[in-house]
Amino acid sequence: MMRRLILGFLILLHGASAAAQTTLAPEAATGRLAKQAVEASRQMVAAAHPLAAQAGLDILRRGGSAIDAAIATQAMLNLVEPQSSGIGGGAFILYWDAKQNLLYAYDGRETAPAAATPMRFLNPDGEPMAFAEAVVGGRSVGVPGLLRVLEMAHRAHGRLPWANLFTAAIETADNGFPVTPRLHQLLKSDPALRRDAKARDLYYDTNGEPIAIGALLRNPDLADSFRRIAALGADGFYRGPLAEAIVAAVTTHPQNPGDITLADLANYQAKARTPLCGRFRLFTLCGFPPPSSGGIATLQILGILEALGPAQPGPVAVQDIHRYSEAARLAFADRDAYVADPDFITVPTNGLVDKAYLAERAKQIQPDSSIGIAKPGSPPGRRGAIPPLGYGPAEAGTSHISIVDPEGNALAMTTTIESAFGARLMVGGFLLNNQLTDFSFRPERDRRPVANRVEANKRPRSSMAPTILFDPNGNLYGSLGSPGGSAIINYVTRTIWLHLDKGYGLQAAFDLPHFGSRNGPTEIEMGAPPEWVAALEAMGHQVRTLEMTSGLHGITRTIRGWLGAADPRREGIAVGD
């Protein structure tokens, strides 16, 4: 089986994968792959790498549930897409249990160590550290949550034994997998990863050059870590030799040590949350609640657009981009002011997505001029706010998995180690996250505490936006999500809006150039029609064109079953039966 998977992937590297309906296109030189939506009648997996998607589908074929398949998919992603996710990080999971007719939300977000203080990312002069200075090393590492949250969801919804879900990843780690162009390029362009001895030995040659495209990469240390976790469960990670190795790597970093302890790891707990659901047109959308801002912001943007009236079906016009971007900047202003870990502050969640409040916010949007920088509103239930602090860069250290199984259970899981290659610390064949840099580096603003400041045992605010959709009759309709840092919100929300309001198919929505705002410039993806930029600037938008490397994956229902789509900007695919 594993030899067939690797052979199939080698075919993909040199042309096409029939299962994925993915072919190299003229855009491939700029990192794009031409992709077609994939149909299936019973079951489907959409994930960021062909070997990972296939590992999940094989579990479904053996009778596994959507969560069983997600664990196998995630384990393989840890190996083949190490820059993006893994057991050294965390995840948010939405899980639709078809038999119970219930949607579950499982929080595996990393936490700050017990020793963390609000001044963690301040220099001696009281000014914030530069991001690049803060991210590399132990200081940025949060207590990982991925395995605890997978274990929690598996105990509730799993059908196959936990140990069986790591077999494919273990075999591939032992035997090797072909390095993709994306992984090769990220390894080549990252100067910090080479400074970690274990990562250097695994990914680079003696001259410091990254392993070649198509070369087989083996990771026996990760195979051993997975064997331990398969045998002992999540305790095999949070206690014993792996935990000790994590603490040693974090606390002994020569330039930027952290303070995670064995007690921090042993005491970590995943949490069950209440999904955040709301209506858009006739559909119900459910996202992740705080500490993610993704679910709130998605419902806010769509709610504001709904208050402005329906969009004209058909191709995207500049007026569409204007209205969408203005709605997004209003949502991001509220996000920065109000959203953080709900175990530490009171988040006015219901007020932020209240239809009347959003209709009032929508009145600020003018048909022919931009707001510029939006201010936070006054949602029902608020208890004070902090002025917006701006936005961070998009990143490559996140991945998304969407799955539907034959019983109609569905999963949307966004999983992350934050930046590409996380904190650039490798332990046991996996990379540790730099999730603590998702906290605000400034603990105060205008002499008032920032909601998302660092605090002991706190979860940093996230922008991850796994989403489950239900049709007007309340039936499961789809699963969707993306990586991309704070840009995730626009990647996901823009896609939902294009699909439900503009009539785009899911793959066509993925393919369209990105646009939006994070309450700064109006952002347009490089390669978009130049007339977009000129027309927006004429309306007063400060336009910034940039690479926007989303990694959208999604599944929607059709009259024949399911339709899966994958982002052309990355190497992911959808596969199904």
Coordinates of C-alpha atoms in Angstrom, one line a residue:
M1 CA 0.0 0.0 0.0
M2 CA 2.7 2.5 1.0
R3 CA 4.7 1.9 -2.2
R4 CA 1.5 2.6 -4.3
L5 CA 0.9 5.8 -2.4
I6 CA 4.5 7.0 -3.0
L7 CA 4.3 6.0 -6.7
G8 CA 1.1 7.9 -7.1
F9 CA 2.7 11.0 -5.5
L10 CA 5.7 10.8 -7.8
I11 CA 3.3 10.8 -10.7
L12 CA 1.7 14.0 -9.3
L13 CA 5.1 15.7 -9.0
H14 CA 5.8 15.0 -12.7
G15 CA 2.3 15.7 -14.2
A16 CA -1.0 14.6 -12.9
S17 CA -2.9 12.6 -10.3
A18 CA -6.1 11.2 -11.8
A19 CA -7.6 10.7 -8.3
A20 CA -7.1 14.3 -7.5
Q21 CA -8.0 15.6 -10.9
T22 CA -5.0 18.0 -10.5
T23 CA -2.7 18.9 -13.4
L24 CA 0.3 21.2 -13.8
A25 CA -0.8 24.4 -15.5
P26 CA 1.1 27.3 -17.1
E27 CA 0.6 29.1 -13.7
A28 CA 2.8 26.4 -12.1
A29 CA 5.9 28.6 -12.4
T30 CA 4.3 31.0 -10.1
G31 CA 3.2 28.3 -7.6
R32 CA -0.3 27.6 -9.0
L33 CA -1.7 24.3 -10.0
A34 CA -4.8 24.0 -12.2
K35 CA -7.4 22.0 -10.2
Q36 CA -10.8 20.7 -10.9
A37 CA -13.5 19.9 -8.3
V38 CA -13.7 16.2 -7.4
E39 CA -17.0 14.3 -7.1
A40 CA -17.7 11.4 -4.7
S41 CA -20.9 9.7 -3.7
R42 CA -20.1 8.3 -0.2
Q43 CA -17.1 9.8 1.4
M44 CA -14.4 12.5 0.9
V45 CA -11.2 13.9 2.3
A46 CA -9.7 17.3 1.4
A47 CA -6.3 18.0 2.8
A48 CA -3.0 19.8 2.0
H49 CA -1.0 16.9 0.6
P50 CA -1.9 13.9 -1.6
L51 CA -0.4 11.4 0.8
A52 CA -2.3 12.9 3.7
A53 CA -5.6 12.9 1.9
Q54 CA -5.1 9.4 0.8
A55 CA -4.2 8.2 4.3
G56 CA -7.5 9.7 5.5
L57 CA -9.5 8.1 2.7
D58 CA -7.9 4.7 3.4
I59 CA -9.2 4.9 7.0
L60 CA -12.7 5.7 5.8
R61 CA -12.5 2.7 3.5
R62 CA -11.7 0.5 6.5
G63 CA -14.8 1.7 8.4
G64 CA -13.3 4.6 10.3
S65 CA -15.2 7.7 11.2
A66 CA -14.4 11.3 10.1
I67 CA -12.3 11.8 13.3
D68 CA -10.5 8.6 12.7
A69 CA -9.6 9.7 9.2
A70 CA -8.6 13.2 10.5
I71 CA -6.1 11.7 12.9
A72 CA -4.5 9.6 10.1
T73 CA -4.5 12.7 7.8
Q74 CA -2.9 14.9 10.5
A75 CA -0.2 12.4 11.3
M76 CA 0.8 12.2 7.7
L77 CA 0.7 16.0 7.3
N78 CA 3.1 16.2 10.3
L79 CA 5.5 14.2 8.2
V80 CA 5.0 15.5 4.6
E81 CA 4.0 19.2 5.4
P82 CA 6.2 19.8 8.5
Q83 CA 6.2 23.5 8.0
S84 CA 2.5 23.8 8.7
S85 CA 1.2 21.6 11.5
G86 CA 1.9 18.7 13.7
I87 CA 1.9 17.3 17.2
G88 CA 4.1 20.2 18.4
G89 CA 1.1 22.6 17.7
G90 CA -2.6 22.8 18.2
A91 CA -6.0 22.8 16.4
F92 CA -9.6 23.7 16.4
I93 CA -12.1 20.9 15.4
L94 CA -15.7 21.2 14.4
Y95 CA -17.4 17.8 14.3
W96 CA -20.9 17.1 13.0
D97 CA -22.3 13.8 14.5
A98 CA -25.0 12.8 12.1
K99 CA -26.5 10.1 14.4
Q100 CA -26.9 12.6 17.3
N101 CA -27.7 15.5 15.0
L102 CA -25.3 17.6 17.0
L103 CA -22.3 19.8 16.2
Y104 CA -19.3 19.7 18.6
A105 CA -16.4 22.2 18.9
Y106 CA -13.1 20.9 20.4
D107 CA -10.4 23.4 21.4
G108 CA -6.8 22.2 21.2
R109 CA -5.3 25.7 21.2
E110 CA -1.8 26.0 22.8
T111 CA -1.5 27.7 26.2
A112 CA 1.0 30.0 27.7
P113 CA 3.2 28.4 30.4
A114 CA 2.4 29.0 34.0
A115 CA 5.4 31.2 34.3
A116 CA 4.4 33.5 31.5
T117 CA 3.8 37.2 32.2
P118 CA 2.3 40.1 30.2
M119 CA 5.9 41.5 29.6
R120 CA 7.0 38.4 27.8
F121 CA 7.7 40.1 24.5
L122 CA 9.0 43.5 25.7
N123 CA 12.6 44.6 25.5
P124 CA 14.4 46.1 28.5
D125 CA 13.4 49.5 27.3
G126 CA 9.7 48.6 27.4
E127 CA 9.3 48.4 23.6
P128 CA 8.0 45.3 21.9
M129 CA 10.5 42.8 20.4
A130 CA 10.7 42.5 16.7
F131 CA 8.7 39.5 15.5
A132 CA 11.7 37.8 14.0
E133 CA 13.5 38.1 17.2
A134 CA 10.6 36.8 19.3
V135 CA 9.6 33.8 17.1
V136 CA 12.8 31.7 16.9
G137 CA 13.6 29.8 20.1
G138 CA 11.9 28.7 23.3
R139 CA 10.3 32.0 24.2
S140 CA 7.5 31.7 21.6
V141 CA 6.6 28.1 22.3
G142 CA 3.2 27.4 23.8
V143 CA 2.1 24.2 25.4
P144 CA 1.0 22.0 22.5
G145 CA -2.7 20.9 22.4
L146 CA -3.1 18.9 19.2
L147 CA -2.8 15.4 20.6
R148 CA -5.1 16.1 23.6
V149 CA -7.8 17.5 21.4
L150 CA -7.6 14.6 18.9
E151 CA -7.8 12.2 21.8
M152 CA -10.8 14.0 23.2
A153 CA -12.6 13.9 19.9
H154 CA -11.6 10.3 19.2
R155 CA -13.0 9.1 22.5
A156 CA -16.4 10.7 21.6
H157 CA -16.6 9.8 17.9
G158 CA -13.9 7.3 17.0
R159 CA -14.6 3.8 15.7
L160 CA -11.2 2.4 14.9
P161 CA -8.5 1.8 17.6
W162 CA -6.3 4.9 18.2
A163 CA -3.1 2.9 17.5
N164 CA -4.2 1.9 14.0
L165 CA -4.5 5.5 12.9
F166 CA -0.8 6.2 12.9
T167 CA 0.3 3.2 10.8
A168 CA 0.5 4.9 7.4
A169 CA 2.5 7.9 8.8
I170 CA 4.9 5.5 10.6
E171 CA 5.5 3.5 7.5
T172 CA 6.0 6.6 5.3
A173 CA 8.3 8.1 7.9
D174 CA 10.4 4.9 7.9
N175 CA 10.4 4.4 4.1
G176 CA 10.5 8.0 3.0
F177 CA 8.3 10.4 0.8
P178 CA 9.2 12.5 -2.2
V179 CA 10.0 16.2 -1.3
T180 CA 7.6 18.6 -2.9
P181 CA 8.6 21.8 -4.7
R182 CA 6.8 23.8 -1.9
L183 CA 8.6 22.1 0.9
H184 CA 11.9 22.5 -0.9
Q185 CA 11.4 26.2 -1.5
L186 CA 10.3 26.9 2.1
L187 CA 13.4 25.0 3.4
K188 CA 15.6 27.0 1.0
S189 CA 14.2 30.4 2.0
D190 CA 14.2 29.9 5.8
P191 CA 17.6 31.0 7.4
A192 CA 16.6 30.1 10.9
L193 CA 15.7 26.4 10.6
R194 CA 19.3 25.5 9.7
R195 CA 20.4 26.7 13.1
D196 CA 18.6 23.9 14.8
A197 CA 20.9 20.8 14.7
K198 CA 18.2 18.2 14.4
A199 CA 16.3 20.1 11.7
R200 CA 19.6 20.7 9.8
D201 CA 20.5 17.0 9.9
L202 CA 17.1 16.0 8.6
Y203 CA 16.4 18.6 5.9
Y204 CA 19.8 19.9 4.7
D205 CA 23.0 18.5 3.3
T206 CA 26.5 19.2 4.5
N207 CA 26.6 22.4 2.4
G208 CA 23.4 23.7 3.9
E209 CA 21.3 23.1 0.8
P210 CA 17.8 21.7 1.3
I211 CA 17.0 18.2 0.2
A212 CA 16.2 18.1 -3.5
I213 CA 12.7 18.1 -5.0
G214 CA 11.6 14.5 -5.5
A215 CA 14.2 13.0 -3.2
L216 CA 13.0 10.6 -0.6
L217 CA 12.9 12.1 2.9
R218 CA 12.9 9.7 5.8
N219 CA 12.1 10.8 9.4
P220 CA 12.8 7.8 11.7
D221 CA 12.6 10.0 14.8
L222 CA 9.1 11.0 14.0
A223 CA 8.2 7.3 13.3
D224 CA 9.5 6.5 16.8
S225 CA 7.5 9.3 18.3
F226 CA 4.3 8.1 16.6
R227 CA 5.0 4.5 17.8
R228 CA 5.1 5.8 21.3
I229 CA 1.9 7.8 20.9
A230 CA 0.1 5.0 19.2
A231 CA 0.9 2.7 22.0
L232 CA 0.4 5.0 25.0
G233 CA -2.1 7.6 23.7
A234 CA -1.6 11.3 24.2
D235 CA 0.1 10.5 27.5
G236 CA 3.0 9.2 25.5
F237 CA 3.6 12.8 24.4
Y238 CA 2.7 14.8 27.5
R239 CA 4.6 12.6 30.0
G240 CA 7.9 10.7 29.8
P241 CA 10.8 11.1 27.4
L242 CA 9.1 13.2 24.8
A243 CA 7.9 15.7 27.4
E244 CA 11.3 15.8 28.9
A245 CA 12.9 16.5 25.4
I246 CA 10.4 19.3 24.7
V247 CA 11.2 21.0 28.0
A248 CA 14.9 20.7 27.4
A249 CA 14.7 22.1 23.9
V250 CA 12.6 25.1 25.0
T251 CA 14.5 26.0 28.2
T252 CA 18.0 25.5 27.0
H253 CA 17.8 27.5 23.7
P254 CA 21.0 29.5 23.6
Q255 CA 19.6 32.8 22.4
N256 CA 15.9 32.8 23.3
P257 CA 15.0 30.3 26.0
G258 CA 11.4 29.7 27.2
D259 CA 9.9 28.4 30.4
I260 CA 7.7 25.4 29.7
T261 CA 7.8 22.8 32.5
L262 CA 6.9 19.2 32.7
A263 CA 3.9 20.3 34.9
D264 CA 2.7 22.6 32.0
L265 CA 2.6 19.6 29.7
A266 CA 1.1 17.2 32.2
N267 CA -1.7 19.7 33.1
Y268 CA -2.7 20.7 29.6
Q269 CA -6.4 20.1 28.9
A270 CA -8.3 20.3 25.6
K271 CA -11.7 21.9 26.0
A272 CA -15.2 21.4 24.6
R273 CA -16.7 24.7 23.4
T274 CA -20.1 25.7 22.1
P275 CA -20.0 26.2 18.3
L276 CA -20.9 29.7 17.1
C277 CA -23.7 29.5 14.5
G278 CA -25.6 32.2 12.6
R279 CA -27.6 32.6 9.4
F280 CA -26.6 34.0 6.1
R281 CA -29.4 34.2 3.6
L282 CA -31.1 30.8 4.0
F283 CA -28.0 28.9 5.1
T284 CA -26.7 28.3 8.6
L285 CA -23.0 28.7 9.2
C286 CA -21.2 27.4 12.2
G287 CA -17.7 28.4 13.1
F288 CA -15.3 28.3 16.1
P289 CA -16.0 30.6 19.1
P290 CA -13.3 32.4 21.1
P291 CA -10.4 32.1 21.6
S292 CA -10.7 32.1 17.8
S293 CA -11.9 35.3 16.2
G294 CA -12.6 33.4 13.0
G295 CA -16.2 32.4 13.6
I296 CA -17.2 35.8 14.9
A297 CA -15.5 37.8 12.1
T298 CA -17.0 35.5 9.4
L299 CA -20.5 36.0 10.7
Q300 CA -19.9 39.7 11.1
I301 CA -18.7 40.2 7.6
L302 CA -21.5 38.2 6.1
G303 CA -24.1 39.9 8.4
I304 CA -22.9 43.3 7.3
L305 CA -23.1 42.3 3.6
E306 CA -26.5 40.8 4.1
A307 CA -27.7 44.2 5.6
L308 CA -26.4 45.9 2.4
G309 CA -28.6 43.8 0.2
P310 CA -27.9 40.9 -2.1
A311 CA -24.9 41.0 -4.5
Q312 CA -25.4 40.7 -8.2
P313 CA -24.8 37.2 -9.4
G314 CA -22.0 36.6 -11.9
P315 CA -18.4 37.9 -12.1
V316 CA -17.0 39.9 -9.3
A317 CA -17.2 43.7 -9.9
V318 CA -15.2 46.4 -8.2
Q319 CA -18.3 47.4 -6.2
D320 CA -18.4 43.9 -4.8
I321 CA -14.7 44.2 -3.7
H322 CA -15.4 47.6 -2.2
R323 CA -18.4 46.4 -0.1
Y324 CA -16.7 43.2 1.0
S325 CA -13.5 45.1 2.0
E326 CA -15.4 47.7 4.0
A327 CA -17.4 45.0 5.8
A328 CA -14.1 43.2 6.6
R329 CA -12.4 46.3 8.1
L330 CA -15.4 46.8 10.4
A331 CA -15.2 43.2 11.6
F332 CA -11.4 43.4 12.1
A333 CA -11.8 46.6 14.2
D334 CA -14.2 44.7 16.6
R335 CA -11.9 41.6 16.5
D336 CA -8.9 43.6 17.7
A337 CA -10.9 45.3 20.4
Y338 CA -13.0 42.5 22.0
V339 CA -11.9 39.0 21.2
A340 CA -9.4 37.0 23.3
D341 CA -9.5 33.8 25.5
P342 CA -13.0 33.7 27.0
D343 CA -11.6 32.1 30.2
F344 CA -9.8 35.4 30.9
I345 CA -12.1 38.1 29.6
T346 CA -15.8 38.5 28.8
V347 CA -16.2 38.4 25.0
P348 CA -19.5 40.0 23.9
T349 CA -19.9 37.2 21.3
N350 CA -23.7 37.3 20.9
G351 CA -23.6 41.1 20.7
L352 CA -20.9 41.1 18.0
V353 CA -23.0 38.8 15.7
D354 CA -26.3 40.4 16.6
K355 CA -28.2 41.2 13.3
A356 CA -29.4 44.6 14.5
Y357 CA -25.9 45.6 15.6
L358 CA -24.4 44.5 12.2
A359 CA -27.1 46.4 10.3
E360 CA -26.1 49.5 12.2
R361 CA -22.4 48.9 11.4
A362 CA -23.3 48.5 7.8
K363 CA -24.7 52.1 7.6
Q364 CA -21.0 53.3 7.8
I365 CA -20.3 51.8 4.3
Q366 CA -20.6 54.4 1.5
P367 CA -21.2 53.3 -2.1
D368 CA -18.3 55.3 -3.5
S369 CA -15.7 55.9 -0.8
S370 CA -13.7 53.9 1.8
I371 CA -13.9 54.2 5.6
G372 CA -10.2 54.0 5.8
I373 CA -9.4 52.7 9.3
A374 CA -12.6 51.6 11.0
K375 CA -13.2 52.0 14.7
P376 CA -14.7 49.3 16.9
G377 CA -18.4 49.5 17.5
S378 CA -20.4 49.2 20.7
P379 CA -22.0 45.7 20.6
P380 CA -24.6 44.7 23.1
G381 CA -22.9 43.2 26.2
R382 CA -19.6 44.9 25.8
R383 CA -17.5 45.8 28.8
G384 CA -15.0 48.3 27.4
A385 CA -12.7 48.1 24.4
I386 CA -9.1 48.7 23.4
P387 CA -8.4 50.6 20.1
P388 CA -7.4 48.3 17.2
L389 CA -3.7 47.3 17.2
G390 CA -3.4 46.5 13.5
Y391 CA -2.8 43.1 11.9
G392 CA 0.0 40.6 11.4
P393 CA 1.4 39.0 8.3
A394 CA -0.1 35.9 6.6
E395 CA 1.9 32.8 7.3
A396 CA 2.6 29.3 6.1
G397 CA 2.4 27.4 9.4
T398 CA -1.2 26.2 9.3
S399 CA -3.2 23.6 7.4
H400 CA -6.9 22.7 7.0
I401 CA -8.6 19.3 6.7
S402 CA -12.3 18.8 5.6
I403 CA -13.8 15.3 5.8
V404 CA -17.2 13.6 5.3
D405 CA -17.7 9.9 6.1
P406 CA -20.3 7.5 4.7
E407 CA -22.6 7.9 7.8
G408 CA -22.8 11.7 7.1
N409 CA -20.4 12.7 9.9
A410 CA -18.3 15.7 8.9
L411 CA -15.2 17.4 10.2
A412 CA -13.6 20.8 9.7
M413 CA -10.3 21.0 11.4
T414 CA -7.7 23.8 11.2
T415 CA -4.4 22.8 12.6
T416 CA -1.2 24.9 13.1
I417 CA 2.3 25.5 14.4
E418 CA 1.8 29.2 13.6
S419 CA 4.7 30.4 11.4
A420 CA 6.3 28.3 8.8
F421 CA 8.4 25.7 10.7
G422 CA 7.1 27.2 14.0
A423 CA 9.8 28.2 16.5
R424 CA 12.4 26.4 14.5
L425 CA 12.9 23.9 17.3
M426 CA 12.8 20.1 16.5
V427 CA 12.1 17.4 19.0
G428 CA 11.4 13.8 18.3
G429 CA 11.2 14.4 14.5
F430 CA 8.5 17.2 14.8
L431 CA 8.7 21.0 15.1
L432 CA 7.5 23.0 18.1
N433 CA 5.0 25.9 17.6
N434 CA 5.6 29.6 18.0
Q435 CA 2.0 30.2 19.0
L436 CA 2.7 32.6 21.8
T437 CA 3.6 35.3 19.2
D438 CA -0.2 35.3 18.5
F439 CA -0.6 37.3 21.8
S440 CA -0.3 41.0 21.7
F441 CA 3.3 42.0 22.3
R442 CA 2.1 45.2 24.0
P443 CA 0.3 44.4 27.3
E444 CA -1.3 47.8 27.6
R445 CA -2.6 50.5 25.3
D446 CA -3.7 54.0 26.5
R447 CA -2.9 52.7 30.0
R448 CA -5.6 50.0 29.7
P449 CA -4.9 46.2 29.5
V450 CA -5.0 44.7 26.0
A451 CA -7.5 41.9 25.8
N452 CA -5.1 39.5 24.0
R453 CA -2.1 40.2 26.3
V454 CA 0.1 37.3 27.5
E455 CA -1.0 35.7 30.7
A456 CA -0.2 32.4 32.4
N457 CA -2.2 29.4 31.1
K458 CA -4.0 31.7 28.6
R459 CA -4.8 30.7 25.0
P460 CA -3.7 33.3 22.4
R461 CA -6.4 34.7 20.1
S462 CA -6.6 32.9 16.8
S463 CA -8.0 33.7 13.4
M464 CA -8.5 30.0 12.4
A465 CA -12.0 29.6 10.9
P466 CA -13.0 26.0 10.4
T467 CA -16.6 26.2 9.2
I468 CA -19.5 23.7 8.9
L469 CA -22.5 24.7 6.7
F470 CA -26.1 23.6 6.8
D471 CA -28.7 24.1 4.0
P472 CA -32.1 25.8 4.4
N473 CA -33.6 22.5 5.6
G474 CA -31.0 22.1 8.3
N475 CA -29.1 19.3 6.5
L476 CA -25.3 19.1 6.4
Y477 CA -24.1 21.1 3.4
G478 CA -20.4 21.4 3.6
S479 CA -17.1 21.8 5.4
L480 CA -14.5 24.5 4.7
G481 CA -11.3 26.2 6.1
S482 CA -7.9 27.6 5.2
P483 CA -4.5 28.5 6.6
G484 CA -3.2 32.1 6.4
G485 CA -2.8 33.8 9.7
S486 CA -5.2 36.6 10.2
A487 CA -5.9 36.5 6.5
I488 CA -7.7 33.2 7.1
I489 CA -10.8 35.2 8.0
N490 CA -11.0 36.8 4.5
Y491 CA -10.0 33.7 2.7
V492 CA -12.8 31.7 4.2
T493 CA -15.5 34.4 4.4
R494 CA -14.9 35.6 0.8
T495 CA -15.2 32.0 -0.4
I496 CA -18.6 31.5 1.4
W497 CA -19.9 34.8 0.1
L498 CA -18.8 34.1 -3.5
H499 CA -20.4 30.6 -3.2
L500 CA -23.7 31.5 -1.5
D501 CA -24.3 35.0 -2.7
K502 CA -22.5 35.2 -6.1
G503 CA -23.2 31.7 -7.4
Y504 CA -19.6 30.6 -7.7
G505 CA -18.8 26.9 -7.5
L506 CA -16.5 26.1 -4.6
Q507 CA -13.4 25.4 -6.9
A508 CA -14.1 28.6 -8.9
A509 CA -14.3 30.6 -5.7
F510 CA -10.9 29.1 -4.6
D511 CA -9.4 30.0 -7.9
L512 CA -10.4 33.7 -8.0
P513 CA -7.8 36.2 -6.9
H514 CA -8.2 37.2 -3.2
F515 CA -9.3 40.6 -1.9
G516 CA -10.3 42.1 1.4
S517 CA -9.0 44.2 4.3
R518 CA -7.8 43.6 7.8
N519 CA -8.6 47.2 8.8
G520 CA -5.4 48.4 7.1
P521 CA -4.9 48.6 3.3
T522 CA -7.3 47.0 1.0
E523 CA -5.4 43.9 -0.1
I524 CA -5.5 42.5 -3.6
E525 CA -3.7 39.3 -4.6
M526 CA -0.9 39.7 -7.1
G527 CA -2.1 38.7 -10.6
A528 CA -5.6 40.2 -10.1
P529 CA -7.0 42.4 -12.9
P530 CA -5.2 45.8 -12.7
E531 CA -8.5 47.6 -13.2
W532 CA -9.5 46.4 -9.7
V533 CA -6.6 48.4 -8.2
A534 CA -7.3 51.6 -10.2
A535 CA -11.0 51.6 -9.5
L536 CA -10.5 51.0 -5.8
E537 CA -7.9 53.7 -5.5
A538 CA -10.3 56.1 -7.2
M539 CA -12.7 55.4 -4.3
G540 CA -10.1 56.3 -1.7
H541 CA -8.8 52.8 -0.9
Q542 CA -5.2 52.5 0.0
V543 CA -4.5 49.3 -2.1
R544 CA -1.7 46.9 -1.4
T545 CA -1.0 44.0 -3.8
L546 CA 0.7 41.0 -2.3
E547 CA 1.1 37.2 -2.5
M548 CA -1.8 35.6 -0.7
T549 CA -1.0 31.9 -0.4
S550 CA -4.2 30.6 1.0
G551 CA -4.7 26.8 1.4
L552 CA -8.4 26.5 1.2
H553 CA -9.9 23.0 1.3
G554 CA -13.6 22.3 1.3
I555 CA -16.4 19.9 0.6
T556 CA -20.0 20.7 -0.4
R557 CA -23.1 18.5 -1.0
T558 CA -24.5 17.8 -4.5
I559 CA -27.5 15.9 -5.7
R560 CA -25.1 13.0 -6.4
G561 CA -23.1 13.1 -3.2
W562 CA -20.1 15.4 -2.4
L563 CA -17.9 17.8 -4.3
G564 CA -14.4 18.5 -3.0
A565 CA -12.1 21.4 -3.9
A566 CA -8.5 22.3 -3.1
D567 CA -6.7 25.6 -3.4
P568 CA -4.6 26.0 -6.6
R569 CA -1.9 28.0 -4.6
R570 CA -0.8 24.8 -2.7
E571 CA -0.4 21.1 -3.4
G572 CA -3.5 19.8 -1.6
I573 CA -6.2 17.7 -3.1
A574 CA -9.6 16.2 -2.5
V575 CA -10.1 12.4 -2.9
G576 CA -13.2 10.3 -2.3
D577 CA -15.4 7.3 -3.3

